[in-house]
XYZ file of C-alpha atoms in Angstrom:
455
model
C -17.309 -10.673 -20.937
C -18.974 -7.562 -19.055
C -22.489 -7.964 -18.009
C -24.874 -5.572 -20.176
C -25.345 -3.886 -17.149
C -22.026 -3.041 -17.349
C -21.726 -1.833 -20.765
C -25.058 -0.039 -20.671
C -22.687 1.975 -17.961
C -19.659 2.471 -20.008
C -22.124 3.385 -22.915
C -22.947 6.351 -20.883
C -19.345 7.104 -19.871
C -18.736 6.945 -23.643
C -21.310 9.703 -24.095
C -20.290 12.039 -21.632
C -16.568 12.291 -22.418
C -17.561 12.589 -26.125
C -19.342 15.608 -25.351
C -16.451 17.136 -23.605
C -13.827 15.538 -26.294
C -15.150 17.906 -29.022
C -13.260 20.793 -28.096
C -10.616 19.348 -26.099
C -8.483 16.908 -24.560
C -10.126 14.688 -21.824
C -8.987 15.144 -18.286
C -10.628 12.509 -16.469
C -8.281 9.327 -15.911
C -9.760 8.307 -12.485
C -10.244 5.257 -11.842
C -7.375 3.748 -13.981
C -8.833 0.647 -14.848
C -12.119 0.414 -16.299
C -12.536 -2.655 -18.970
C -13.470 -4.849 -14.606
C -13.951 -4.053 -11.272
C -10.947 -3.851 -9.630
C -10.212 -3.452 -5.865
C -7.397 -3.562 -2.887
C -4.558 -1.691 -4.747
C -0.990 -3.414 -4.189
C 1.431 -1.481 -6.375
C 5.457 -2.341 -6.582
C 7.872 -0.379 -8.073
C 10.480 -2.682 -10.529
C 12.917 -2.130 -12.995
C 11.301 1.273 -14.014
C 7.537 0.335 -13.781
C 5.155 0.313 -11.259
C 3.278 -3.037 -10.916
C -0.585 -2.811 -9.795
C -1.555 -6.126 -8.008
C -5.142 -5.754 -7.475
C -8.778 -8.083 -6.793
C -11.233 -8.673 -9.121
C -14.889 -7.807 -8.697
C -17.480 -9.446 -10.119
C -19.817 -7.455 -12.198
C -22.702 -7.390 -10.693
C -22.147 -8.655 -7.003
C -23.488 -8.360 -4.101
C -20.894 -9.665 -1.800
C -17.355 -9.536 -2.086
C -17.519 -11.865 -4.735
C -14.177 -11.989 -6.002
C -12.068 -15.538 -8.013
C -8.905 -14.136 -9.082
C -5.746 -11.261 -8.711
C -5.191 -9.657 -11.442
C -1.570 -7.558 -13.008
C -1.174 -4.224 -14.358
C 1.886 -1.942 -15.344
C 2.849 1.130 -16.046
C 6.325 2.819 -16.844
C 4.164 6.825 -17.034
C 0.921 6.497 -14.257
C -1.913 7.045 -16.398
C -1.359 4.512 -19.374
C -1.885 1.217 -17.484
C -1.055 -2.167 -19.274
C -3.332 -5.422 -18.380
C -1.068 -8.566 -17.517
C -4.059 -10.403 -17.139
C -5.051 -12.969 -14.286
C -1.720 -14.860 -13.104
C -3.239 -16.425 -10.009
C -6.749 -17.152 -8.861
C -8.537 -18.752 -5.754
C -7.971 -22.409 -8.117
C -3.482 -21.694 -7.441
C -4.162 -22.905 -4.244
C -5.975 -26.402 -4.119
C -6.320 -25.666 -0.430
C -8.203 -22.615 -0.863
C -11.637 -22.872 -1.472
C -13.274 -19.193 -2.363
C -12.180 -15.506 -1.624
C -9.242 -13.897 -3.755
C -9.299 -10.980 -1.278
C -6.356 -8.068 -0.596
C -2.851 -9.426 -0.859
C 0.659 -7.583 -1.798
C 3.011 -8.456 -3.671
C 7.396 -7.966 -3.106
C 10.104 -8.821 -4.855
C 13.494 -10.390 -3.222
C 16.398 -12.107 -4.669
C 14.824 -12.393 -8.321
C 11.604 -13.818 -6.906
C 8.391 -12.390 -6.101
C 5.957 -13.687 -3.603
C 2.127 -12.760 -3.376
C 0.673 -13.162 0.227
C -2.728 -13.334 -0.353
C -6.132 -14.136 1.899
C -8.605 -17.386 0.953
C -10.607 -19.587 2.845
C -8.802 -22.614 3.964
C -11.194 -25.292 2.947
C -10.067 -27.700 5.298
C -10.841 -25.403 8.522
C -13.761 -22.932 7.377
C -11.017 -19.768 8.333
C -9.578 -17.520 5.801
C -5.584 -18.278 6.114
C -3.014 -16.407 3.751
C -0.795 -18.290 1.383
C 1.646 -17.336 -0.977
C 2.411 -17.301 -4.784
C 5.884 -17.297 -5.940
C 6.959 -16.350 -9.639
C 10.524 -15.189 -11.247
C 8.108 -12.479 -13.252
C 6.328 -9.333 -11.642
C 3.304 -10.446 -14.006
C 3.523 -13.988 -13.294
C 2.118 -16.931 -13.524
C 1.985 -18.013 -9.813
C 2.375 -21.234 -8.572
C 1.435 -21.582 -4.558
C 5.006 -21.447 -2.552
C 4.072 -23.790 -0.167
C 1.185 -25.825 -0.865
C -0.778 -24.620 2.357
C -1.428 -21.436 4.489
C 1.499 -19.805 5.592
C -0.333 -18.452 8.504
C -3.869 -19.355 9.190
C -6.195 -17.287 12.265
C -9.046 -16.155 10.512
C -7.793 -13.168 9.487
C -7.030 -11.277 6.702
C -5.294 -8.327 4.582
C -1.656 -9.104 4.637
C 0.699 -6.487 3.797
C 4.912 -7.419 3.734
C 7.741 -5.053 4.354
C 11.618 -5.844 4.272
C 13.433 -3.562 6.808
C 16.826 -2.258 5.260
C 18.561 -4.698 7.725
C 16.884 -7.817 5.682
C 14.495 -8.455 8.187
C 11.274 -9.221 6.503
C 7.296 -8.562 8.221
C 4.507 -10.377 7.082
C 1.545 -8.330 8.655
C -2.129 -8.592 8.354
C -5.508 -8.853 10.463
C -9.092 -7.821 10.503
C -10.609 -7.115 13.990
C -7.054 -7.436 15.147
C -3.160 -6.651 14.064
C -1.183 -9.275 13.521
C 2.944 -9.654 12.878
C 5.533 -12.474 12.329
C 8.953 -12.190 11.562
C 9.500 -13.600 7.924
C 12.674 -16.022 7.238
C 14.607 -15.022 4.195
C 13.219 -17.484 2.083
C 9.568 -15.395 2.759
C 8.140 -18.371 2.952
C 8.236 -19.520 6.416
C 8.781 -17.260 9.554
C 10.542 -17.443 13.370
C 8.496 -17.216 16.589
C 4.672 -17.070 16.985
C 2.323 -14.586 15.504
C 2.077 -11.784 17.604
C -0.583 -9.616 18.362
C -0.286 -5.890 17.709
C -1.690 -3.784 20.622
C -4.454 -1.843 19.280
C -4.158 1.318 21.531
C -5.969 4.527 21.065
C -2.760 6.371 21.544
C -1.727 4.005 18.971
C -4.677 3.413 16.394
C -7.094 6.925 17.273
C -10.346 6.666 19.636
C -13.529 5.035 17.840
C -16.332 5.816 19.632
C -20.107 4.044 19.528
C -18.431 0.495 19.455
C -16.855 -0.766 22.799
C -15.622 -4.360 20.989
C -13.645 -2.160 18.722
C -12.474 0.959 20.853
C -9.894 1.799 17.938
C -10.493 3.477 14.340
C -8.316 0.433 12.944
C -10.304 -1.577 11.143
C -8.117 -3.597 8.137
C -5.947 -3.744 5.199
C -2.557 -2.373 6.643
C -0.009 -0.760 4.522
C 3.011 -0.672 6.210
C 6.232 0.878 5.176
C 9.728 2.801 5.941
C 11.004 6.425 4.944
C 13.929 8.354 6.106
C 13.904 6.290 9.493
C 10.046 6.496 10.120
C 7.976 3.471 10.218
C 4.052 3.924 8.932
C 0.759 1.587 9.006
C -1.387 3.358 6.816
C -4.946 1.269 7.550
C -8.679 0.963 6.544
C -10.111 2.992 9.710
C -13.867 2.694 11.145
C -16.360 0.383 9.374
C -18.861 1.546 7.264
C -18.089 3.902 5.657
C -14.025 3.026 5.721
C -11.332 6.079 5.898
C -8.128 5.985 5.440
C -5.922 6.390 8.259
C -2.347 5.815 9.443
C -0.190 5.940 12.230
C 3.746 5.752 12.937
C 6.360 4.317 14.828
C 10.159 4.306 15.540
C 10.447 0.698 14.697
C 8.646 -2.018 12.891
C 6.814 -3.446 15.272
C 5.956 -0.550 17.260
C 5.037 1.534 19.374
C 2.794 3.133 16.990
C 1.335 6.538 16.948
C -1.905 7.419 15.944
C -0.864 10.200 12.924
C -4.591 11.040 11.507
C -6.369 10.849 8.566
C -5.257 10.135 5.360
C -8.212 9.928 2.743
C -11.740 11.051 4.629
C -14.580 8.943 3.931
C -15.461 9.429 0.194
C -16.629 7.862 -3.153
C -19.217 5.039 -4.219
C -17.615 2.207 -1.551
C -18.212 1.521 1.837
C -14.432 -0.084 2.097
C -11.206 1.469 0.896
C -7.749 -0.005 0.491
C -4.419 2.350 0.350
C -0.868 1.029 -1.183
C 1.746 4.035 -0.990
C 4.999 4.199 -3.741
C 7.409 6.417 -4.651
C 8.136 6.045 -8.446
C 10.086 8.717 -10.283
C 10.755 11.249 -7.382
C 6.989 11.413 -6.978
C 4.933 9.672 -4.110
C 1.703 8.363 -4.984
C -1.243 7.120 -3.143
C -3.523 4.012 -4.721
C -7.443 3.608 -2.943
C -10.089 2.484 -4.391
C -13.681 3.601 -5.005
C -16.969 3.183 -7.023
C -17.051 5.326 -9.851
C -17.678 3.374 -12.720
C -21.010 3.020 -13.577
C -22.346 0.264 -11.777
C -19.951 0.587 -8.843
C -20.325 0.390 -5.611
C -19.531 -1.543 -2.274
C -19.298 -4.504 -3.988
C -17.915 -3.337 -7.238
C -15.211 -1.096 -6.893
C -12.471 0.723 -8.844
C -8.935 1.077 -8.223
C -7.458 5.024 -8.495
C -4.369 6.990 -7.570
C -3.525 10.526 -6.615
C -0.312 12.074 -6.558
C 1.181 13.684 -3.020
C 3.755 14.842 -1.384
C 4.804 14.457 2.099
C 4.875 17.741 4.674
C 8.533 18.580 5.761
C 8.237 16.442 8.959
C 7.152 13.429 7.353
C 3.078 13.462 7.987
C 1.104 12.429 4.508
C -1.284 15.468 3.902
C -4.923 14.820 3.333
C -5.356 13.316 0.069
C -9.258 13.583 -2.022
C -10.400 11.648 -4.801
C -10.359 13.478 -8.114
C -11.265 12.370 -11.642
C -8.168 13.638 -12.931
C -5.408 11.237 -11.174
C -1.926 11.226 -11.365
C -0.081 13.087 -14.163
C 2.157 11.776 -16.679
C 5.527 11.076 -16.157
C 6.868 11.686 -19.345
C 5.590 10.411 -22.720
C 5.030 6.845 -24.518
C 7.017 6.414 -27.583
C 4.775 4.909 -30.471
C 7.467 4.299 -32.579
C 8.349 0.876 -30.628
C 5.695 -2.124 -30.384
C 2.812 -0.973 -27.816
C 0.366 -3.497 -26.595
C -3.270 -2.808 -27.566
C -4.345 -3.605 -23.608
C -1.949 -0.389 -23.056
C -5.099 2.126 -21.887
C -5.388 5.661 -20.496
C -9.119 5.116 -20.862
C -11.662 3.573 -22.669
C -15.071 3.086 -23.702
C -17.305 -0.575 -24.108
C -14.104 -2.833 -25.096
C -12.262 -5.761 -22.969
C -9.691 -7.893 -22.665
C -8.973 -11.574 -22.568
C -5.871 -13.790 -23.070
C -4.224 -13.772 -26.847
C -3.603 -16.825 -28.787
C -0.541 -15.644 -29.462
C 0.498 -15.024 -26.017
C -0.182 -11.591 -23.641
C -3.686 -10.478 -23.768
C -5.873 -8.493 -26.983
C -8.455 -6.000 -26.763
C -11.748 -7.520 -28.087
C -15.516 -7.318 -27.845
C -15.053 -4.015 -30.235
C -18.541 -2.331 -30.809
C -19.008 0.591 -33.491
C -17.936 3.711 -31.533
C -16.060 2.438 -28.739
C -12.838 3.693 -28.003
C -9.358 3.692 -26.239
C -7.074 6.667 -25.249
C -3.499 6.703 -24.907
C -1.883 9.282 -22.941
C 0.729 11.435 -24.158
C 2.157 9.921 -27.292
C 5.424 11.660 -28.582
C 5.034 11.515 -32.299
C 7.843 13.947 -32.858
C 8.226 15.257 -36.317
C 5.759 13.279 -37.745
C 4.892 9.984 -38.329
C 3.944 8.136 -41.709
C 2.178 4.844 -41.038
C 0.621 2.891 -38.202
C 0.544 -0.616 -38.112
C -1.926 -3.211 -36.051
C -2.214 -6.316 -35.303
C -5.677 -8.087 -35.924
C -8.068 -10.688 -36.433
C -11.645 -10.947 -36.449
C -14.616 -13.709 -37.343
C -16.734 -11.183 -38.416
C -16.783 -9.070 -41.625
C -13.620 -6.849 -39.615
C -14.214 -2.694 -39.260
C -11.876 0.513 -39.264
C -9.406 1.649 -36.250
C -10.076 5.259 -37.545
C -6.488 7.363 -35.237
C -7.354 10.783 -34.126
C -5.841 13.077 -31.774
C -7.145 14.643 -28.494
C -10.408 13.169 -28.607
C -12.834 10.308 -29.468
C -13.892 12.742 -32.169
C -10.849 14.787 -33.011
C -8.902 15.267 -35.911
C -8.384 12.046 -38.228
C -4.679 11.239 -38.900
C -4.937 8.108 -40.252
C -7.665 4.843 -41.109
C -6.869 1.371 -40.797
C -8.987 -1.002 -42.658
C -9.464 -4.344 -40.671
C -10.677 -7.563 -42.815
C -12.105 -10.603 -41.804
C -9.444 -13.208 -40.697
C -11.668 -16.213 -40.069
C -11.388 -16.148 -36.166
C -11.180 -14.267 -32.877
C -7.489 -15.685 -32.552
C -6.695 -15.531 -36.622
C -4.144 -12.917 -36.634
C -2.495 -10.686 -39.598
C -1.389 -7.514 -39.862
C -2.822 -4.506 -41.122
C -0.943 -0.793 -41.986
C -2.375 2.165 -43.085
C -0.668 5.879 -44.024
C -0.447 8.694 -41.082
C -0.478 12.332 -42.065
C -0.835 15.108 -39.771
C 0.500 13.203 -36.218
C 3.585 15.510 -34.812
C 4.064 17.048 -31.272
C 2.593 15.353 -28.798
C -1.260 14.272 -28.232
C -3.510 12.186 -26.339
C -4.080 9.773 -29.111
C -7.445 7.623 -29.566
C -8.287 4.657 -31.150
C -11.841 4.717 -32.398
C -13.563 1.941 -33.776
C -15.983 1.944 -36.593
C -18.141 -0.777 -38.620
C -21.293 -2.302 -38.525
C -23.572 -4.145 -35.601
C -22.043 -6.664 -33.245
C -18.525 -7.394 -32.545
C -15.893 -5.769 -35.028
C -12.218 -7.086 -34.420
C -9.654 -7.920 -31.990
C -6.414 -5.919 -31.587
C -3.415 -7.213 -30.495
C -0.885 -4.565 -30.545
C -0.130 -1.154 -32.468
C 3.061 0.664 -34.116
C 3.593 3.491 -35.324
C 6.374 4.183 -37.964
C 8.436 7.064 -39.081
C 9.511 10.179 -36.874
């Protein structure tokens, strides 16, 4: 559960959008998570989604407190689906504290995390690896030790179209090995990555560190062209990158990517294309509450320049837009969010996660629901200890028009579940639609997931 510091925050995020929600549709859905802290962005594009591997602030921290990974998904870019916590520091019994930036690919029906913890045994952060035959887990550690182990940390993994896998990472230095096709062991040494300024830019005021590369590398390949896109020049981090003609070098110092920005004093950058759009992930601190040590993860749409350079990208409150619609008329998980006000999540008794610690007005918008010609009836699944509430449905804002009011009873636990439905008049066309939730003091009801029926 959120600290009250926390939802004190989201309290007042609550009242600002309302007072823009009562003439119109919200615009702001930057950052894309907001129910934790999330940092290091590692998105991967499967079977029509996009996957968001990300770290897990603390609330409240003042270090880079951080105990577990955490899964998100999304088949549009703004309405983001919580998978939850499949692996944490505790996966690897070696590991002792630090569930810092890792990545996450997918080969041959597997997919392998490569993450950075501290390697009990030695003191040094190492990176190991979690394997799982799902994209949202659980993990189990590959090996049972660090894959690679030098104090350093940030790995980021690329398979070359030729099947050669890279397993990349270091912070002060650049690090490669050449990954086996198993990804779970590798040929040769580690090798050192020369950081040139030709190759990495010219930092100046810090003659142990004459380069702007400072960590997290993001490397991958389009239309021939290797890039590193990298956390450049500590404190405040930019985003940078640079380019090569193979994948281990030489590289060419390219520019900037994101200029220094936003409530953090680190960024992180993970780069798709999903759709026939590019997209670029970072994070920031623009929750309430955020900062260097509690951060948010965001994305912004791009495109590339004709010869291949990334433009400059900024931070907006707006994001990425939709790609497409979301069909209500099939089952929709309740952890499904655009954006929301004052709930969370946790892990269902019935498997997947539920929304829960629902307050009187909090809220949750969906993005661009397609109700077509109209639906008739909307049904939930619930379960609450307390005397239940109402999941009142309205369209384009936390106080817009009513379509529909779903009573919610008592069930006699937090994990008791039954199923509610309710009529639906006036939901056609499309609309951002919101869940608002009404009843008396303290905690209301848990949802599990939502349908809507007819069209």
């Amino acid at each position: 559960m959120a600290s009250a510091l926390r939802r004190a925050g989201l309290v007042i995020v609550a009242l600002l959008c309302t007072a823009t929600l009562v003439t119109g549709p919200a615009r702001a859905d930057n950052p894309i998570i907001q129910t934790i802290y999330t940092a290091d962005p590692a998105p991967l594009v499967h079977n029509g989604r996009v996957y968001l591997y990300t770290g897990h602030d603390e609330d409240g921290s003042t270090y880079f407190t951080m105990k577990e990974w955490r899964v998100w998904s999304s088949a549009d870019m703004v309405n983001w689906t919580d998978h939850g916590s499949p692996m944490s520091v505790s996966t690897f019994a070696w590991a002792s504290a630090d569930a810092w930036a890792g990545q996450t690919v997918e080969r041959n029906g597997k997919f392998y995390w490569y993450v950075p913890v501290k390697d009990r045994a030695s003191g040094q952060m190492a990176i190991g690896v979690g394997v799982s035959t799902s994209p949202t887990g659980p993990f189990t550690d590959a090996i049972g030790r660090p894959l690679v182990r030098n104090g350093e940390i940030d790995p980021t993994v690329f398979i070359d179209d030729n099947g050669q896998a890279y397993l990349y990472w270091g912070n002060p230095n650049l690090w490669y090995v050449r990954l086996n096709a198993d990804m779970i062991s590798y040929s040769g040494s580690p090798t050192q990555i020369p950081l040139t300024t030709a190759g990495f830019g010219t930092r100046t005021g810090n003659a142990s560190r004459p380069t702007l590369y400072e960590e997290g590398p993001w490397v991958f390949k389009r239309n021939g062209l290797y890039y590193n896109v990298f956390a450049a020049r500590c404190c405040s981090e930019f985003i940078a990158y640079s380019t090569a003609p193979g994948p281990t070098g030489p590289w060419t110092y390219r520019g900037t990517v994101m200029p220094t920005q936003g409530g953090s004093f680190t960024n992180h950058a993970g780069i798709v294309d999903f759709n026939g759009g590019s997209y670029f992930f970072y994070h920031n601190g623009a929750l309430p509450g955020g900062g260097g040590f509690t951060r948010s993860v965001a994305v912004e749409k791009f495109t590339y320049n004709a010869d291949g350079t990334i433009p400059t990208i900024t931070m907006t409150t707006a994001g990425a837009p939709q790609v497409g619609t979301l069909n209500p008329y099939v089952r929709q998980e309740a952890e499904t969010i655009a954006w929301e006000s004052g709930v969370e999540t946790e892990r269902a008794g019935e498997g997947g996660m539920n929304v829960g610690w629902i307050e009187n007005g909090d809220y949750i918008k969906v993005k661009g629901v397609a109700f077509g010609s109209g639906a008739t009836s909307f049904t939930a699944r619930v379960a609450s200890a307390s005397s239940g509430g109402r999941i009142e449905l309205r369209l384009d804002g936390a106080n817009g028009q009513v379509v529909g009011t779903c009573t919610v009873p008592g069930t006699g636990g937090w994990q008791t579940w039954t199923t509610v439905t309710c009529p639906v008049s006036g939901a056609t066309g499309t609309h951002d639609l919101y869940f608002r939730y009404a009843g008396g003091s303290g905690y209301l009801f848990n949802v599990n997931w939502w349908q809507f029926n007819g069209g």
